[in-house]
C-alpha positions as a Python dict, from the first residue, in 0.01 Angstrom:
ca = {
    (1, 'M'): (0, 0, 0),
    (2, 'T'): (-279, -107, 195),
    (3, 'N'): (-631, -197, 9),
    (4, 'E'): (-896, -429, 41),
    (5, 'G'): (-863, -673, -235),
    (6, 'H'): (-868, -692, -625),
    (7, 'L'): (-1133, -784, -890),
    (8, 'Q'): (-1079, -1150, -968),
    (9, 'N'): (-1323, -1268, -1231),
    (10, 'I'): (-1423, -1045, -1529),
    (11, 'A'): (-1715, -1104, -1758),
    (12, 'L'): (-1671, -978, -2105),
    (13, 'V'): (-1922, -928, -2331),
    (14, 'G'): (-1822, -825, -2720),
    (15, 'A'): (-1494, -1023, -2684),
    (16, 'S'): (-1471, -1044, -3079),
    (17, 'G'): (-1504, -688, -3173),
    (18, 'T'): (-1276, -437, -3254),
    (19, 'I'): (-1181, -309, -2907),
    (20, 'G'): (-1364, -591, -2729),
    (21, 'S'): (-1044, -839, -2849),
    (22, 'Q'): (-782, -585, -2735),
    (23, 'I'): (-954, -590, -2384),
    (24, 'L'): (-938, -972, -2383),
    (25, 'N'): (-585, -995, -2472),
    (26, 'H'): (-464, -741, -2212),
    (27, 'L'): (-724, -910, -1966),
    (28, 'L'): (-566, -1264, -1995),
    (29, 'E'): (-193, -1108, -2036),
    (30, 'T'): (-220, -972, -1675),
    (31, 'N'): (-254, -1319, -1532),
    (32, 'K'): (-447, -1164, -1270),
    (33, 'F'): (-800, -1262, -1367),
    (34, 'H'): (-1030, -1535, -1450),
    (35, 'V'): (-1215, -1403, -1781),
    (36, 'T'): (-1581, -1515, -1849),
    (37, 'V'): (-1642, -1440, -2225),
    (38, 'I'): (-2020, -1411, -2283),
    (39, 'S'): (-2081, -1508, -2666),
    (40, 'R'): (-2398, -1541, -2913),
    (41, 'S'): (-2463, -1894, -2983),
    (42, 'D'): (-2424, -1782, -3352),
    (43, 'S'): (-2124, -1639, -3347),
    (44, 'K'): (-1855, -1759, -3555),
    (45, 'A'): (-1598, -1596, -3339),
    (46, 'T'): (-1309, -1809, -3183),
    (47, 'F'): (-1126, -1711, -2865),
    (48, 'P'): (-758, -1823, -2742),
    (49, 'S'): (-717, -2132, -2556),
    (50, 'H'): (-589, -1993, -2200),
    (51, 'S'): (-632, -2152, -1849),
    (52, 'S'): (-813, -1851, -1726),
    (53, 'L'): (-1063, -1826, -2027),
    (54, 'T'): (-1450, -1946, -2004),
    (55, 'V'): (-1670, -1913, -2322),
    (56, 'H'): (-2054, -1912, -2239),
    (57, 'K'): (-2246, -1919, -2535),
    (58, 'G'): (-2642, -1823, -2551),
    (59, 'S'): (-2841, -1527, -2629),
    (60, 'Y'): (-2829, -1161, -2546),
    (61, 'S'): (-3200, -1150, -2502),
    (62, 'D'): (-3213, -1443, -2274),
    (63, 'P'): (-3218, -1297, -1911),
    (64, 'E'): (-3158, -1662, -1734),
    (65, 'F'): (-2864, -1724, -1980),
    (66, 'L'): (-2721, -1387, -1902),
    (67, 'Q'): (-2737, -1443, -1533),
    (68, 'T'): (-2636, -1782, -1497),
    (69, 'A'): (-2309, -1616, -1712),
    (70, 'F'): (-2249, -1346, -1512),
    (71, 'S'): (-2276, -1557, -1174),
    (72, 'N'): (-1989, -1513, -957),
    (73, 'Q'): (-1842, -1241, -1146),
    (74, 'D'): (-1676, -932, -1021),
    (75, 'A'): (-1704, -703, -1312),
    (76, 'A'): (-1867, -689, -1646),
    (77, 'V'): (-1728, -531, -1939),
    (78, 'I'): (-1956, -452, -2220),
    (79, 'A'): (-1804, -379, -2576),
    (80, 'L'): (-2106, -410, -2835),
    (81, 'N'): (-2134, -222, -3171),
    (82, 'F'): (-2368, 51, -3226),
    (83, 'M'): (-2613, -196, -3398),
    (84, 'A'): (-2647, -428, -3079),
    (85, 'M'): (-2673, -131, -2839),
    (86, 'G'): (-3030, -217, -2818),
    (87, 'L'): (-2913, -535, -2628),
    (88, 'Q'): (-2740, -357, -2371),
    (89, 'P'): (-2999, -283, -2095),
    (90, 'G'): (-3076, -626, -2076),
    (91, 'I'): (-2725, -729, -2026),
    (92, 'I'): (-2664, -454, -1749),
    (93, 'E'): (-3005, -583, -1583),
    (94, 'A'): (-2905, -926, -1582),
    (95, 'A'): (-2548, -830, -1461),
    (96, 'A'): (-2696, -646, -1161),
    (97, 'K'): (-2941, -922, -1092),
    (98, 'A'): (-2643, -1174, -1072),
    (99, 'G'): (-2443, -957, -815),
    (100, 'V'): (-2191, -801, -1046),
    (101, 'K'): (-2067, -473, -886),
    (102, 'W'): (-1887, -291, -1155),
    (103, 'I'): (-1997, -231, -1498),
    (104, 'V'): (-1803, -102, -1742),
    (105, 'P'): (-2060, -17, -2028),
    (106, 'T'): (-2027, 64, -2405),
    (107, 'E'): (-1869, 387, -2417),
    (108, 'Y'): (-1513, 407, -2569),
    (109, 'A'): (-1575, 734, -2717),
    (110, 'M'): (-1594, 1077, -2586),
    (111, 'D'): (-1552, 1247, -2215),
    (112, 'G'): (-1936, 1148, -2120),
    (113, 'L'): (-1879, 1430, -1865),
    (114, 'N'): (-1799, 1680, -2064),
    (115, 'E'): (-2097, 1927, -2043),
    (116, 'T'): (-1992, 2091, -2374),
    (117, 'L'): (-1984, 1775, -2549),
    (118, 'A'): (-2326, 1623, -2407),
    (119, 'K'): (-2526, 1954, -2495),
    (120, 'N'): (-2373, 1933, -2872),
    (121, 'L'): (-2444, 1574, -2905),
    (122, 'S'): (-2785, 1518, -2702),
    (123, 'K'): (-2982, 1440, -2991),
    (124, 'V'): (-2721, 1224, -3194),
    (125, 'P'): (-2858, 824, -3178),
    (126, 'I'): (-2507, 688, -3139),
    (127, 'M'): (-2473, 890, -2818),
    (128, 'L'): (-2799, 826, -2644),
    (129, 'P'): (-2738, 475, -2556),
    (130, 'K'): (-2428, 552, -2370),
    (131, 'V'): (-2605, 818, -2140),
    (132, 'M'): (-2892, 570, -2072),
    (133, 'A'): (-2677, 287, -1944),
    (134, 'R'): (-2500, 507, -1677),
    (135, 'K'): (-2830, 623, -1544),
    (136, 'Q'): (-2969, 251, -1546),
    (137, 'V'): (-2656, 152, -1350),
    (138, 'E'): (-2745, 406, -1100),
    (139, 'E'): (-3085, 348, -1079),
    (140, 'L'): (-3034, -5, -1038),
    (141, 'A'): (-2795, 40, -792),
    (142, 'Q'): (-3084, 158, -562),
    (143, 'A'): (-3193, -198, -537),
    (144, 'Y'): (-2862, -328, -575),
    (145, 'P'): (-2640, -159, -344),
    (146, 'G'): (-2260, -119, -425),
    (147, 'L'): (-2344, -121, -831),
    (148, 'S'): (-2132, 124, -1015),
    (149, 'W'): (-2045, 185, -1366),
    (150, 'I'): (-1679, 304, -1506),
    (151, 'G'): (-1698, 515, -1819),
    (152, 'V'): (-1391, 446, -2048),
    (153, 'A'): (-1320, 777, -2279),
    (154, 'T'): (-1108, 712, -2580),
    (155, 'N'): (-1189, 985, -2842),
    (156, 'P'): (-1089, 839, -3174),
    (157, 'W'): (-886, 512, -3207),
    (158, 'T'): (-614, 660, -3375),
    (159, 'E'): (-476, 400, -3622),
    (160, 'F'): (-864, 265, -3675),
    (161, 'N'): (-1038, 582, -3745),
    (162, 'L'): (-775, 746, -3960),
    (163, 'A'): (-806, 459, -4191),
    (164, 'Q'): (-1174, 482, -4206),
    (165, 'G'): (-1143, 861, -4279),
    (166, 'G'): (-1315, 995, -3955),
    (167, 'L'): (-1033, 1234, -3930),
    (168, 'G'): (-1043, 1400, -4251),
    (169, 'F'): (-798, 1195, -4448),
    (170, 'N'): (-861, 921, -4727),
    (171, 'I'): (-521, 778, -4732),
    (172, 'P'): (-548, 543, -5065),
    (173, 'S'): (-659, 826, -5264),
    (174, 'R'): (-430, 1077, -5103),
    (175, 'T'): (-712, 1337, -5024),
    (176, 'A'): (-752, 1563, -4731),
    (177, 'T'): (-995, 1785, -4606),
    (178, 'L'): (-882, 2028, -4360),
    (179, 'Y'): (-1099, 2200, -4115),
    (180, 'S'): (-1051, 2534, -3992),
    (181, 'G'): (-1151, 2568, -3627),
    (182, 'A'): (-1007, 2231, -3556),
    (183, 'G'): (-787, 2204, -3246),
    (184, 'L'): (-627, 1973, -3018),
    (185, 'F'): (-770, 1672, -2915),
    (186, 'N'): (-663, 1314, -2775),
    (187, 'S'): (-663, 996, -2902),
    (188, 'V'): (-586, 646, -2828),
    (189, 'T'): (-428, 321, -3035),
    (190, 'L'): (-650, 43, -2979),
    (191, 'P'): (-384, -167, -2806),
    (192, 'Q'): (-328, 120, -2551),
    (193, 'A'): (-726, 111, -2504),
    (194, 'G'): (-700, -255, -2418),
    (195, 'L'): (-394, -217, -2201),
    (196, 'G'): (-545, 81, -2002),
    (197, 'I'): (-873, -120, -1912),
    (198, 'A'): (-705, -409, -1818),
    (199, 'R'): (-498, -186, -1568),
    (200, 'L'): (-761, -21, -1442),
    (201, 'L'): (-914, -360, -1337),
    (202, 'S'): (-625, -454, -1155),
    (203, 'L'): (-656, -149, -927),
    (204, 'P'): (-705, -212, -565),
    (205, 'L'): (-1092, -179, -489),
    (206, 'T'): (-953, 104, -222),
    (207, 'N'): (-604, 221, -144),
    (208, 'S'): (-567, 418, 185),
    (209, 'S'): (-244, 525, 121),
    (210, 'N'): (-313, 686, -250),
    (211, 'P'): (-700, 677, -292),
    (212, 'R'): (-636, 820, -658),
    (213, 'A'): (-510, 488, -732),
    (214, 'S'): (-794, 295, -679),
    (215, 'L'): (-1119, 136, -832),
    (216, 'A'): (-1329, 318, -576),
    (217, 'Y'): (-1207, 674, -747),
    (218, 'Y'): (-1334, 544, -1060),
    (219, 'A'): (-1701, 445, -935),
    (220, 'N'): (-1958, 602, -1148),
    (221, 'N'): (-1668, 847, -1292),
    (222, 'F'): (-1449, 823, -1629),
    (223, 'V'): (-1114, 684, -1691),
    (224, 'Y'): (-930, 913, -1981),
    (225, 'L'): (-693, 705, -2187),
    (226, 'S'): (-489, 865, -2423),
    (227, 'S'): (-187, 794, -2651),
    (228, 'F'): (-138, 1117, -2796),
    (229, 'L'): (-271, 1492, -2797),
    (230, 'I'): (-269, 1588, -3171),
    (231, 'S'): (-435, 1818, -3421),
    (232, 'Q'): (-511, 1735, -3757),
    (233, 'D'): (-208, 1936, -3890),
    (234, 'V'): (-8, 1692, -3668),
    (235, 'L'): (-165, 1397, -3827),
    (236, 'F'): (-119, 1521, -4176),
    (237, 'D'): (251, 1600, -4095),
    (238, 'S'): (282, 1249, -3980),
    (239, 'L'): (126, 1092, -4263),
    (240, 'K'): (335, 1284, -4519),
    (241, 'R'): (649, 1155, -4338),
    (242, 'V'): (544, 802, -4314),
    (243, 'T'): (432, 783, -4695),
    (244, 'G'): (723, 997, -4798),
    (245, 'T'): (499, 1249, -4955),
    (246, 'A'): (462, 1618, -4967),
    (247, 'D'): (144, 1847, -4972),
    (248, 'G'): (173, 1862, -5342),
    (249, 'D'): (88, 1491, -5375),
    (250, 'W'): (-213, 1544, -5189),
    (251, 'K'): (-561, 1658, -5334),
    (252, 'I'): (-643, 1907, -5043),
    (253, 'T'): (-981, 2049, -4974),
    (254, 'Q'): (-1028, 2337, -4687),
    (255, 'S'): (-1356, 2357, -4513),
    (256, 'S'): (-1448, 2441, -4149),
    (257, 'I'): (-1569, 2261, -3846),
    (258, 'E'): (-1928, 2457, -3863),
    (259, 'E'): (-1959, 2381, -4229),
    (260, 'W'): (-1882, 1997, -4133),
    (261, 'E'): (-2131, 1994, -3868),
    (262, 'K'): (-2400, 2160, -4094),
    (263, 'A'): (-2354, 1907, -4342),
    (264, 'C'): (-2372, 1624, -4068),
    (265, 'F'): (-2707, 1762, -3927),
    (266, 'E'): (-2853, 1764, -4267),
    (267, 'G'): (-2768, 1433, -4341),
    (268, 'L'): (-2867, 1306, -4006),
    (269, 'A'): (-3215, 1462, -4068),
    (270, 'K'): (-3250, 1249, -4390),
    (271, 'G'): (-3148, 924, -4196),
    (272, 'D'): (-2779, 905, -4260),
    (273, 'M'): (-2640, 745, -3964),
    (274, 'R'): (-2275, 794, -4134),
    (275, 'S'): (-2362, 1164, -4064),
    (276, 'A'): (-2407, 1072, -3680),
    (277, 'G'): (-2056, 928, -3669),
    (278, 'G'): (-1956, 1267, -3851),
    (279, 'L'): (-2096, 1463, -3563),
    (280, 'I'): (-1896, 1280, -3306),
    (281, 'F'): (-1554, 1369, -3504),
    (282, 'V'): (-1676, 1723, -3541),
    (283, 'N'): (-1678, 1739, -3156),
    (284, 'Y'): (-1359, 1533, -3127),
    (285, 'M'): (-1172, 1774, -3338),
    (286, 'G'): (-1343, 2116, -3260),
    (287, 'E'): (-1168, 2361, -3090),
    (288, 'G'): (-1313, 2383, -2746),
    (289, 'R'): (-1565, 2151, -2792),
    (290, 'G'): (-1426, 1894, -2545),
    (291, 'G'): (-1208, 1671, -2736),
    (292, 'N'): (-903, 1808, -2532),
    (293, 'Y'): (-889, 1608, -2194),
    (294, 'E'): (-521, 1599, -2143),
    (295, 'A'): (-533, 1719, -1808),
    (296, 'K'): (-721, 1402, -1717),
    (297, 'A'): (-553, 1170, -1911),
    (298, 'K'): (-221, 1290, -1786),
    (299, 'V'): (-312, 1174, -1438),
    (300, 'D'): (-450, 853, -1527),
    (301, 'R'): (-155, 764, -1720),
    (302, 'E'): (27, 810, -1437),
    (303, 'V'): (-211, 571, -1231),
    (304, 'L'): (-208, 306, -1498),
    (305, 'G'): (146, 308, -1591),
    (306, 'L'): (75, 394, -1926),
    (307, 'E'): (322, 620, -2167),
    (308, 'E'): (246, 832, -2483),
    (309, 'E'): (328, 636, -2797),
    (310, 'D'): (479, 662, -3149),
    (311, 'L'): (235, 861, -3328),
    (312, 'D'): (412, 772, -3666),
    (313, 'A'): (409, 419, -3585),
    (314, 'A'): (12, 414, -3545),
    (315, 'V'): (-36, 624, -3848),
    (316, 'K'): (172, 348, -4057),
    (317, 'K'): (-92, 79, -3929),
    (318, 'A'): (-352, 331, -4082),
    (319, 'V'): (-169, 347, -4412),
    (320, 'D'): (-81, -59, -4402),
    (321, 'A'): (-453, -115, -4362),
    (322, 'G'): (-509, 18, -4731),
    (323, 'E'): (-876, 22, -4843),
    (324, 'V'): (-1125, 4, -4579),
    (325, 'E'): (-1503, 92, -4539),
    (326, 'K'): (-1593, 442, -4489),
    (327, 'V'): (-1824, 471, -4217),
    (328, 'F'): (-1806, 852, -4142),
    (329, 'K'): (-1955, 1150, -4331),
}
């Protein structure tokens, strides 16, 4: 293998969040990077003691603080929750001005390059900042040559979103809504997502013997992370195995993807943001809507040295989580 170097310094914004904490852990475990966590000054989050970890605290709205924190960084990984997404444009601009060349914006959801998904979700508020971030990086690249984004497609976070009810199951109450018109979709566990991002950033910048296994391939492109290609029926079978239950132990309601979508649009029109989340899951799970990116994920698993995982083990984590806040309509 020949290459022209690797990334060394990674800045991470949102390191205490659901996926950000997984990214941080796996970046540190590689022992290949110096990681700079950029955290809010009022954050109560604590981070591991590690010789390759630096923490800068300040305001995400302070360009001077951000540019200082981003100085000498090769890449910026941003993992904000939806309520903080309004801060992302300023963070991206500060990173570009500081000389960062690789930006991983807050995606961690669907295949952002799928035209069907883009059309179906063009008016969903949760998705608009993701599209805008990619466009912003491309526009900034005109003033800061060499600047690129990398999108991370994860689809649902298996154990996390299953516990939250986003996939049609309320585990504690043993209720299930099964949707006709649902098909196969990819899903990734949170640890696998963190590991995949760490391995992505560990790739050589260029690779003349295998260009596919280089960061250059992913410039202004997506990486597709997946632990499973599943359906709602496959998930339900796993749930029953893990809980030792049968169909008769569950209260089952039959619906359709189309009915779910209609209800979500009605809720969104009334300002219910849970319905926006529901629309994302409609499009993850609906047959032919873009939630099945297995052909791309298979290649990326090979490039990143990732393996498919044990579905029952992931489902057990969701079962063990017990009662959690339901954030999807």
